[in-house]
JSON list of C-alpha atoms in Angstrom, two decimals:
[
{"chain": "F", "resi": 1, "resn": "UNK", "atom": "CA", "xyz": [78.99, 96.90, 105.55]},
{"chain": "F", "resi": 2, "resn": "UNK", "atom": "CA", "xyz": [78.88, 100.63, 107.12]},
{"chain": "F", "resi": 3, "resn": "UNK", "atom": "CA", "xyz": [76.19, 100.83, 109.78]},
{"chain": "F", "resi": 4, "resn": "UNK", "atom": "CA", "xyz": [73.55, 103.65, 109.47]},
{"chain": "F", "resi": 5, "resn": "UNK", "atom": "CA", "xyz": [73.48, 106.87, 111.48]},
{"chain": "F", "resi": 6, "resn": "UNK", "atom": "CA", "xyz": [72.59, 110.62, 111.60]},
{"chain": "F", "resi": 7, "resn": "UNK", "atom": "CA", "xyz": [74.24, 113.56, 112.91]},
{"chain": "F", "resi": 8, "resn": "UNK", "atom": "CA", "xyz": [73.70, 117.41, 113.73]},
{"chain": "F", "resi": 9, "resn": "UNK", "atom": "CA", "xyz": [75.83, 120.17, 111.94]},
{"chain": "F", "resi": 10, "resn": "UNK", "atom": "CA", "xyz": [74.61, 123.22, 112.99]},
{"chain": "F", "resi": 11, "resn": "UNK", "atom": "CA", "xyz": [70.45, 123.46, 112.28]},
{"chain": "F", "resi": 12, "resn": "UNK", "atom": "CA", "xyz": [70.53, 120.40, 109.63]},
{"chain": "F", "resi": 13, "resn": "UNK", "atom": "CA", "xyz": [69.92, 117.18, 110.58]},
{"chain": "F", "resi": 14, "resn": "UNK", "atom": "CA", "xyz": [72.33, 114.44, 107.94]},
{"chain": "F", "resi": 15, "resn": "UNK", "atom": "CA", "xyz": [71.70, 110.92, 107.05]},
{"chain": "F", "resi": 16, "resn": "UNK", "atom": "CA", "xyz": [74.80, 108.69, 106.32]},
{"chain": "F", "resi": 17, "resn": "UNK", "atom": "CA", "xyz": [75.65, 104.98, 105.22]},
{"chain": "F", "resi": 18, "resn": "UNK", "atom": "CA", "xyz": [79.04, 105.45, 107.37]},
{"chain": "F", "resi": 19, "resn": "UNK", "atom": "CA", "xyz": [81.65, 107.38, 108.83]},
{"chain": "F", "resi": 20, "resn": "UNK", "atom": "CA", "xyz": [83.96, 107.98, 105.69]},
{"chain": "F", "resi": 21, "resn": "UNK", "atom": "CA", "xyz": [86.82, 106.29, 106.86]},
{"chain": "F", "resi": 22, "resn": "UNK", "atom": "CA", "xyz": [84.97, 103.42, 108.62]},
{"chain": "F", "resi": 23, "resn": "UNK", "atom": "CA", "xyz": [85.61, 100.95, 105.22]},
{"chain": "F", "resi": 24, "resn": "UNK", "atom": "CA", "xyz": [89.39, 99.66, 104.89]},
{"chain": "F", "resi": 25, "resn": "UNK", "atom": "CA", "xyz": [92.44, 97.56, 104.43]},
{"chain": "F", "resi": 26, "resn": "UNK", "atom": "CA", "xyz": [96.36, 97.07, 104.59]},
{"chain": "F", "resi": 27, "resn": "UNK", "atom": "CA", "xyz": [97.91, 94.05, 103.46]},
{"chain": "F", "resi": 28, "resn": "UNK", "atom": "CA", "xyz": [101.23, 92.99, 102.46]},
{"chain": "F", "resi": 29, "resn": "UNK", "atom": "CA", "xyz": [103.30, 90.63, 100.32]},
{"chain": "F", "resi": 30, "resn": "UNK", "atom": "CA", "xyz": [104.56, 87.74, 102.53]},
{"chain": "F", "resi": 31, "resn": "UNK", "atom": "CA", "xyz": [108.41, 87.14, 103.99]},
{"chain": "F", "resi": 32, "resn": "UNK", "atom": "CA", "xyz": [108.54, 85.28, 100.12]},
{"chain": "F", "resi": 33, "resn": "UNK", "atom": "CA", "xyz": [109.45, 86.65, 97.10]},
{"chain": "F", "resi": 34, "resn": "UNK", "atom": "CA", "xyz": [107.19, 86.28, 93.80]},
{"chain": "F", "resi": 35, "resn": "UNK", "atom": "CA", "xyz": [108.76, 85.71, 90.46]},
{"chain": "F", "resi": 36, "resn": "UNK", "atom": "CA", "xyz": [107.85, 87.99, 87.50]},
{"chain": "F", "resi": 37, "resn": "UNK", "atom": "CA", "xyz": [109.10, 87.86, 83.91]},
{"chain": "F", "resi": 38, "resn": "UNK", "atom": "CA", "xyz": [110.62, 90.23, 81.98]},
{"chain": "F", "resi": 39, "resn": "UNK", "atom": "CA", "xyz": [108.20, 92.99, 80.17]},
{"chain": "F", "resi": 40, "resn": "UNK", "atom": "CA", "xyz": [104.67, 91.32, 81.79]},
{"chain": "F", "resi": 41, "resn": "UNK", "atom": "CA", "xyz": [102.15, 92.43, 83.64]},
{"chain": "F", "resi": 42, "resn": "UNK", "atom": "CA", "xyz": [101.79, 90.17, 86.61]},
{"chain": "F", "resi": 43, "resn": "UNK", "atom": "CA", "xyz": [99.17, 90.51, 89.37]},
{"chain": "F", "resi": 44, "resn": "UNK", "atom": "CA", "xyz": [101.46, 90.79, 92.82]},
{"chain": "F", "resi": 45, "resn": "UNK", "atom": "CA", "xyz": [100.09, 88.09, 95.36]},
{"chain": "F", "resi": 46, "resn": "UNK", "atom": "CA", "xyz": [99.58, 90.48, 98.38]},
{"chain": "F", "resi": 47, "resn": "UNK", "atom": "CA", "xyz": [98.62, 87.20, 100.76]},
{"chain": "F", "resi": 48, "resn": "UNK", "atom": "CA", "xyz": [99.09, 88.53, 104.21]},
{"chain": "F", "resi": 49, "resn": "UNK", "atom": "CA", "xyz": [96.72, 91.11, 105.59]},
{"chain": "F", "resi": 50, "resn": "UNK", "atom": "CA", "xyz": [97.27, 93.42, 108.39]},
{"chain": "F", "resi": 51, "resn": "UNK", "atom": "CA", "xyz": [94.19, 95.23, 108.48]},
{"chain": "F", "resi": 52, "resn": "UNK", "atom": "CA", "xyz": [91.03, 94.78, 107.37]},
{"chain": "F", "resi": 53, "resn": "UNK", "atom": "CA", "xyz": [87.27, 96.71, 108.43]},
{"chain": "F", "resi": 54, "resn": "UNK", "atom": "CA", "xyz": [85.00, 93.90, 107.36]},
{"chain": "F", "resi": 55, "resn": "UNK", "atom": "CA", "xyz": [86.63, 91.47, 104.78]},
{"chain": "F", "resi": 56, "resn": "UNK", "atom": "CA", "xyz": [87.01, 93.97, 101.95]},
{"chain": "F", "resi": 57, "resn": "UNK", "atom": "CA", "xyz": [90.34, 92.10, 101.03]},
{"chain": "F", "resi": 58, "resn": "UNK", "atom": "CA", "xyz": [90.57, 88.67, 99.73]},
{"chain": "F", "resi": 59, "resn": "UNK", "atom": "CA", "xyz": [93.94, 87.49, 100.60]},
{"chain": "F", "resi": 60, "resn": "UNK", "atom": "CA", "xyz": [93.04, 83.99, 97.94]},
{"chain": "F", "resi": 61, "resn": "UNK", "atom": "CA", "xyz": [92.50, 86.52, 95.09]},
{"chain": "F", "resi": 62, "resn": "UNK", "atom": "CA", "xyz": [94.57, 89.42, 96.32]},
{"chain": "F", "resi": 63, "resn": "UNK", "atom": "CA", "xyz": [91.77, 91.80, 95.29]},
{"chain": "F", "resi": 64, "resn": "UNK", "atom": "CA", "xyz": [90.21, 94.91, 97.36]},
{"chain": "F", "resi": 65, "resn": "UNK", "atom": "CA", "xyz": [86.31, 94.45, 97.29]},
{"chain": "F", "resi": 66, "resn": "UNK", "atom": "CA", "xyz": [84.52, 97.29, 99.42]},
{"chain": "F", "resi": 67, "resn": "UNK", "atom": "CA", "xyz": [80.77, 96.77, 99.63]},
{"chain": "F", "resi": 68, "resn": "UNK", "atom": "CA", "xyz": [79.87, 100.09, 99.66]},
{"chain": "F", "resi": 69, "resn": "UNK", "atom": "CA", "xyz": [79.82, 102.90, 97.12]},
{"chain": "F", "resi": 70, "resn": "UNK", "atom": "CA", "xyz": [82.41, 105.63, 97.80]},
{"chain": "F", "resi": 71, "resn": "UNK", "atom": "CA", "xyz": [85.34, 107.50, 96.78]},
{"chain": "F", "resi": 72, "resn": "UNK", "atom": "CA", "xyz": [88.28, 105.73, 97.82]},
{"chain": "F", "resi": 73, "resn": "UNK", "atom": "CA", "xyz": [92.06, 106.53, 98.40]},
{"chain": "F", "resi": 74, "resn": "UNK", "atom": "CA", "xyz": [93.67, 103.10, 96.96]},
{"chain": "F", "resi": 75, "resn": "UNK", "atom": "CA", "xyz": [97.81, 102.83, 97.50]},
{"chain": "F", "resi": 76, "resn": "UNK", "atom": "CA", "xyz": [100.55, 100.04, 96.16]},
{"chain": "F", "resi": 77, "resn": "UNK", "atom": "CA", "xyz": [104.22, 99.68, 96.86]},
{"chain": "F", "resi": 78, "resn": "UNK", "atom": "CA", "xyz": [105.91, 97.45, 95.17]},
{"chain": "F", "resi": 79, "resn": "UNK", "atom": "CA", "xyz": [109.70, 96.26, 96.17]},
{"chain": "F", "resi": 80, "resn": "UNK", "atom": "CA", "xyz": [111.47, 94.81, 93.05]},
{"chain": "F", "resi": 81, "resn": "UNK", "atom": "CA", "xyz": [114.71, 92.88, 93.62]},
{"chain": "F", "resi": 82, "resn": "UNK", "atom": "CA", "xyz": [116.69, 92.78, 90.96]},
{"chain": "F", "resi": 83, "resn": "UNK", "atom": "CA", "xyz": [119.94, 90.15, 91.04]},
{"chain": "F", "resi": 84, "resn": "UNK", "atom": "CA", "xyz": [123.40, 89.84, 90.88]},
{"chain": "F", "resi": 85, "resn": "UNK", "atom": "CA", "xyz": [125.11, 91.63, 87.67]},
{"chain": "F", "resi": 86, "resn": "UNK", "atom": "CA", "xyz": [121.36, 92.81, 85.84]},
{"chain": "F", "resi": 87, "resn": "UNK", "atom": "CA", "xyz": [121.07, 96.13, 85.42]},
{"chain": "F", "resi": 88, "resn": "UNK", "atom": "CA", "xyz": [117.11, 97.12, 86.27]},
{"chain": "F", "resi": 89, "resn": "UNK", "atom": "CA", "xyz": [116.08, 99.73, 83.57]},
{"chain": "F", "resi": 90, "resn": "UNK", "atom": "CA", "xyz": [112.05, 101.04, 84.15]},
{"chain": "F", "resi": 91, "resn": "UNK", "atom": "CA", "xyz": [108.55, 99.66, 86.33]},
{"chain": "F", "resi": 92, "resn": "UNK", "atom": "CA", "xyz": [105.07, 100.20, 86.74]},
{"chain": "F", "resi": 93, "resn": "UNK", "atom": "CA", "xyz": [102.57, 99.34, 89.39]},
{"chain": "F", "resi": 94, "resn": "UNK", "atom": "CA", "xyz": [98.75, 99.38, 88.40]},
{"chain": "F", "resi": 95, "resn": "UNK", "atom": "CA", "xyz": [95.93, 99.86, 90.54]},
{"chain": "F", "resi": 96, "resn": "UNK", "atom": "CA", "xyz": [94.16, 97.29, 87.98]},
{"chain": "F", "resi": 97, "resn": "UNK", "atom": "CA", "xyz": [89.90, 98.26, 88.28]},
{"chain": "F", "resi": 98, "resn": "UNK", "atom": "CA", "xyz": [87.57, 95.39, 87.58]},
{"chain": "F", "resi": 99, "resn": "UNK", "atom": "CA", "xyz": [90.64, 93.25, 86.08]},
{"chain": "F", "resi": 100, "resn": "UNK", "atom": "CA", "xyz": [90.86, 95.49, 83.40]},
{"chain": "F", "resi": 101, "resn": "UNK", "atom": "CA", "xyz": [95.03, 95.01, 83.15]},
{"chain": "F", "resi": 102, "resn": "UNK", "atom": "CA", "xyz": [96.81, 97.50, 81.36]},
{"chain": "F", "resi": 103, "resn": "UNK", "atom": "CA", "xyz": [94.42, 100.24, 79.65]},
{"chain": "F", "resi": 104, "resn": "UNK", "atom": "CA", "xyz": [95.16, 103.65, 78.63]},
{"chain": "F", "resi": 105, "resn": "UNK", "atom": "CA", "xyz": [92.38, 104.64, 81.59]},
{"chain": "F", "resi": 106, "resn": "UNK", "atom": "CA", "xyz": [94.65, 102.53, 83.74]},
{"chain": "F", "resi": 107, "resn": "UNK", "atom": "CA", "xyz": [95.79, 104.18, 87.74]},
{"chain": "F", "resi": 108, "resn": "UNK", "atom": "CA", "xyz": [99.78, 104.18, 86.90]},
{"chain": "F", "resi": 109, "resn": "UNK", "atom": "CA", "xyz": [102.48, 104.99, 89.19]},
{"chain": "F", "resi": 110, "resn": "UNK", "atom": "CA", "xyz": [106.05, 104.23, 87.58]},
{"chain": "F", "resi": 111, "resn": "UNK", "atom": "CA", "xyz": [109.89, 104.91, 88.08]},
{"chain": "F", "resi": 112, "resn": "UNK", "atom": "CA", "xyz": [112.28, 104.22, 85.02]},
{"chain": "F", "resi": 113, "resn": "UNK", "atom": "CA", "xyz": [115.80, 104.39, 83.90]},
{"chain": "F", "resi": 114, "resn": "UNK", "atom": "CA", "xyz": [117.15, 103.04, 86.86]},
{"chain": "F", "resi": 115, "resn": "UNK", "atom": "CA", "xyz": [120.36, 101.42, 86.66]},
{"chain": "F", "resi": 116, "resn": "UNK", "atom": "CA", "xyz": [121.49, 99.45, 89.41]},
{"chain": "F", "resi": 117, "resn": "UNK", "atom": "CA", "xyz": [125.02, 98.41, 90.59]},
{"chain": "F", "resi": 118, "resn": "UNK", "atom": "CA", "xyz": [126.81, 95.86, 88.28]},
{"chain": "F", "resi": 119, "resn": "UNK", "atom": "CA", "xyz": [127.54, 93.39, 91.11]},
{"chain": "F", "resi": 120, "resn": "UNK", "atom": "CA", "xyz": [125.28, 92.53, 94.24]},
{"chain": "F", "resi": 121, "resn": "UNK", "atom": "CA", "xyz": [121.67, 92.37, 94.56]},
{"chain": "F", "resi": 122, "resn": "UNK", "atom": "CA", "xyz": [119.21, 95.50, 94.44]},
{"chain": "F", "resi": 123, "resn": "UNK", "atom": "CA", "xyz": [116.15, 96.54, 95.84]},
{"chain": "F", "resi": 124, "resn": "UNK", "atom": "CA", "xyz": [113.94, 99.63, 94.72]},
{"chain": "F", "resi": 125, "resn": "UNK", "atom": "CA", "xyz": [110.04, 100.17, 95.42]},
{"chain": "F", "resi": 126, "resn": "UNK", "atom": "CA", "xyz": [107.58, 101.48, 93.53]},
{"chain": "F", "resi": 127, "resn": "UNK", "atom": "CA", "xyz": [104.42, 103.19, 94.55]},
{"chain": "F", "resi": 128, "resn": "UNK", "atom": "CA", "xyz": [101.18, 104.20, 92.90]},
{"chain": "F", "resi": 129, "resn": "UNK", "atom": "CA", "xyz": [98.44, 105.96, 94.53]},
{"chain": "F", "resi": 130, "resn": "UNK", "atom": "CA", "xyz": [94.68, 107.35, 93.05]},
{"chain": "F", "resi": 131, "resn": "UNK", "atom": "CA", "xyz": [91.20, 108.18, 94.27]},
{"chain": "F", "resi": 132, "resn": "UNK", "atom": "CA", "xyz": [89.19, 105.75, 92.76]},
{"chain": "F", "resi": 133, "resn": "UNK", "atom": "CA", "xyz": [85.32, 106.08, 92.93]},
{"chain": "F", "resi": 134, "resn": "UNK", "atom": "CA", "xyz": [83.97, 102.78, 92.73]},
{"chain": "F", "resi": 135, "resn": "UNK", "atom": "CA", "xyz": [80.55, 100.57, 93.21]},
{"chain": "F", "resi": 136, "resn": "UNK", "atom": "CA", "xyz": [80.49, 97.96, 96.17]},
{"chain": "F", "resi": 137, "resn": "UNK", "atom": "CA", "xyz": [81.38, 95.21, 93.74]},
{"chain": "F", "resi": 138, "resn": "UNK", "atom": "CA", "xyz": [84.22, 96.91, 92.10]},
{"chain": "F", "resi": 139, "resn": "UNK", "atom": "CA", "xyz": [87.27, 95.64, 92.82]},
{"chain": "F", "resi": 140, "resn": "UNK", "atom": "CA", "xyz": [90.97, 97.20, 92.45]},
{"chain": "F", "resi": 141, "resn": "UNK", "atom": "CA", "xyz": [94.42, 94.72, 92.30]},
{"chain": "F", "resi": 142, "resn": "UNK", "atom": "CA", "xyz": [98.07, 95.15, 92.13]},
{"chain": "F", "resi": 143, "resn": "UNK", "atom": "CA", "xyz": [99.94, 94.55, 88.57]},
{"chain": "F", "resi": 144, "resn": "UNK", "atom": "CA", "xyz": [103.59, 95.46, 88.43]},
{"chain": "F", "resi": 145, "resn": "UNK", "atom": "CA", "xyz": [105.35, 95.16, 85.42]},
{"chain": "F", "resi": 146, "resn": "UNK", "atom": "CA", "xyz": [109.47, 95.44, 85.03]},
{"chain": "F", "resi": 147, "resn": "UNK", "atom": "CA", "xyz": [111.88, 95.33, 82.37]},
{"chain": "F", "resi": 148, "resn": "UNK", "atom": "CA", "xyz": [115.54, 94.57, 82.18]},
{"chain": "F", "resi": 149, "resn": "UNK", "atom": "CA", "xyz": [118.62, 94.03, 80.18]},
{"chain": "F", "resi": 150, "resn": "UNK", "atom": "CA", "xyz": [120.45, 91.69, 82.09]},
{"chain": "F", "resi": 151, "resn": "UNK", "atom": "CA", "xyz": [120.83, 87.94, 81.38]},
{"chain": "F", "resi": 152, "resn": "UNK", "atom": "CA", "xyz": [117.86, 86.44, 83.81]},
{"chain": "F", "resi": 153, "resn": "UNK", "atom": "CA", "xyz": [114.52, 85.80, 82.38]},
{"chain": "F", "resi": 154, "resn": "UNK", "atom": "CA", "xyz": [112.88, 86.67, 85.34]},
{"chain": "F", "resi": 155, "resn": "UNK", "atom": "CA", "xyz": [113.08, 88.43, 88.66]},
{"chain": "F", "resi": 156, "resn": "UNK", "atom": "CA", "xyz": [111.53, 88.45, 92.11]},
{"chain": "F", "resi": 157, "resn": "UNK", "atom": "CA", "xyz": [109.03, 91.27, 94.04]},
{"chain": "F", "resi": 158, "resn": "UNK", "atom": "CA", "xyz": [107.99, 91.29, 97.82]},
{"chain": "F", "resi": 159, "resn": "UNK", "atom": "CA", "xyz": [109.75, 90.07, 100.51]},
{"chain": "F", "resi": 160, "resn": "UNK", "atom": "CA", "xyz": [107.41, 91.97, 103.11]},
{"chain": "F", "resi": 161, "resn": "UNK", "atom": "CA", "xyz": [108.35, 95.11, 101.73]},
{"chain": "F", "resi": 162, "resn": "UNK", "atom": "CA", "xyz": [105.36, 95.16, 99.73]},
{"chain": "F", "resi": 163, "resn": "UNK", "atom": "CA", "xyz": [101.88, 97.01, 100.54]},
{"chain": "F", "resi": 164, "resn": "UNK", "atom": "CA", "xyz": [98.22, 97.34, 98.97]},
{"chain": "F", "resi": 165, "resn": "UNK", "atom": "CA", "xyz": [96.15, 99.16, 101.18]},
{"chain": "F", "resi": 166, "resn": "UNK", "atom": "CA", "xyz": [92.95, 101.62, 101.48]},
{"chain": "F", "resi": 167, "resn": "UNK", "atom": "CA", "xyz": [89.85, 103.18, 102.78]},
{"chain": "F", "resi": 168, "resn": "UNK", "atom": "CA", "xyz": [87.04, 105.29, 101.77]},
{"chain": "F", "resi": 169, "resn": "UNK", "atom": "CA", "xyz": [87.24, 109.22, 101.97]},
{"chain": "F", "resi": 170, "resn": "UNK", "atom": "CA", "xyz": [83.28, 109.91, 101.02]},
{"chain": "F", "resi": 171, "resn": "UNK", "atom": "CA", "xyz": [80.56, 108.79, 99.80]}
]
């Protein structure tokens, strides 16, 4: 939790709950990759963290949690690996609010039509990125989903190359 304190601006005298940025987090997908299926909405296991103000991220539920009431700037990047021969066709990442999953209110960043070489495995991230104003229990997750025509039922995201991270900009 943000400490109290006051400060001076000019002849006014301000109460806060916390320096704006003092709430936040960085954490990462592990050196593992995570399996997704074709067409489904999977919440990404972001297990590692790198940074981290005051447990705000749960690395057992992979869920952001801030404790205080704010406006925060919440970021995802997802890397997809797609394998030999499949050609990758669209993706989205989620900033999913209060496990809501896929809504039409949803935070959305996505990147589609890609088609990737026909022999060789392929890599491409995805990012999503939204000022969320949220409620000290609130709590924000990755989902990515992908689709694909090529022969495997499922694919694999991570490999360290994937982030969920972010800190409050006001309250």
């Amino acid at each position: 939790t943000a400490s109290s304190s006051t400060f001076l601006r000019g002849d006014q005298t301000y109460a806060t709950a916390g320096v704006a940025g003092s709430i936040y987090f960085l954490a990462r997908r592990g050196n593992s990759g995570q399996t997704v299926a074709n067409d489904t909405y999977t919440a990404i296991q972001m297990d590692t963290e790198m940074e981290d103000s005051g447990s705000v991220f749960n690395p057992a539920t992979y869920k952001f949690t801030p404790g205080v009431v704010g406006k925060y700037l919440v970021f995802a990047q997802v890397a997809f690996s797609v394998a030999n021969g499949d050609d990758f066709d669209s993706g989205t990442v989620i900033l999913d609010k209060n496990d809501a999953g896929y809504v039409d209110t949803s935070f959305k960043g996505a990147e589609a039509f890609i088609l990737r070489r026909s022999s060789g495995s392929s890599t491409s991230s995805f990012y999503a990125q939204q000022i969320i104003d949220m409620d000290a229990d609130d709590t924000v997750r990755v989902l990515f989903q992908g689709t694909w025509s090529g022969a495997s039922s499922s694919e694999t995201v991570g490999y360290g190359k994937s982030y969920f991270g972010g800190f409050r900009i006001a309250w």
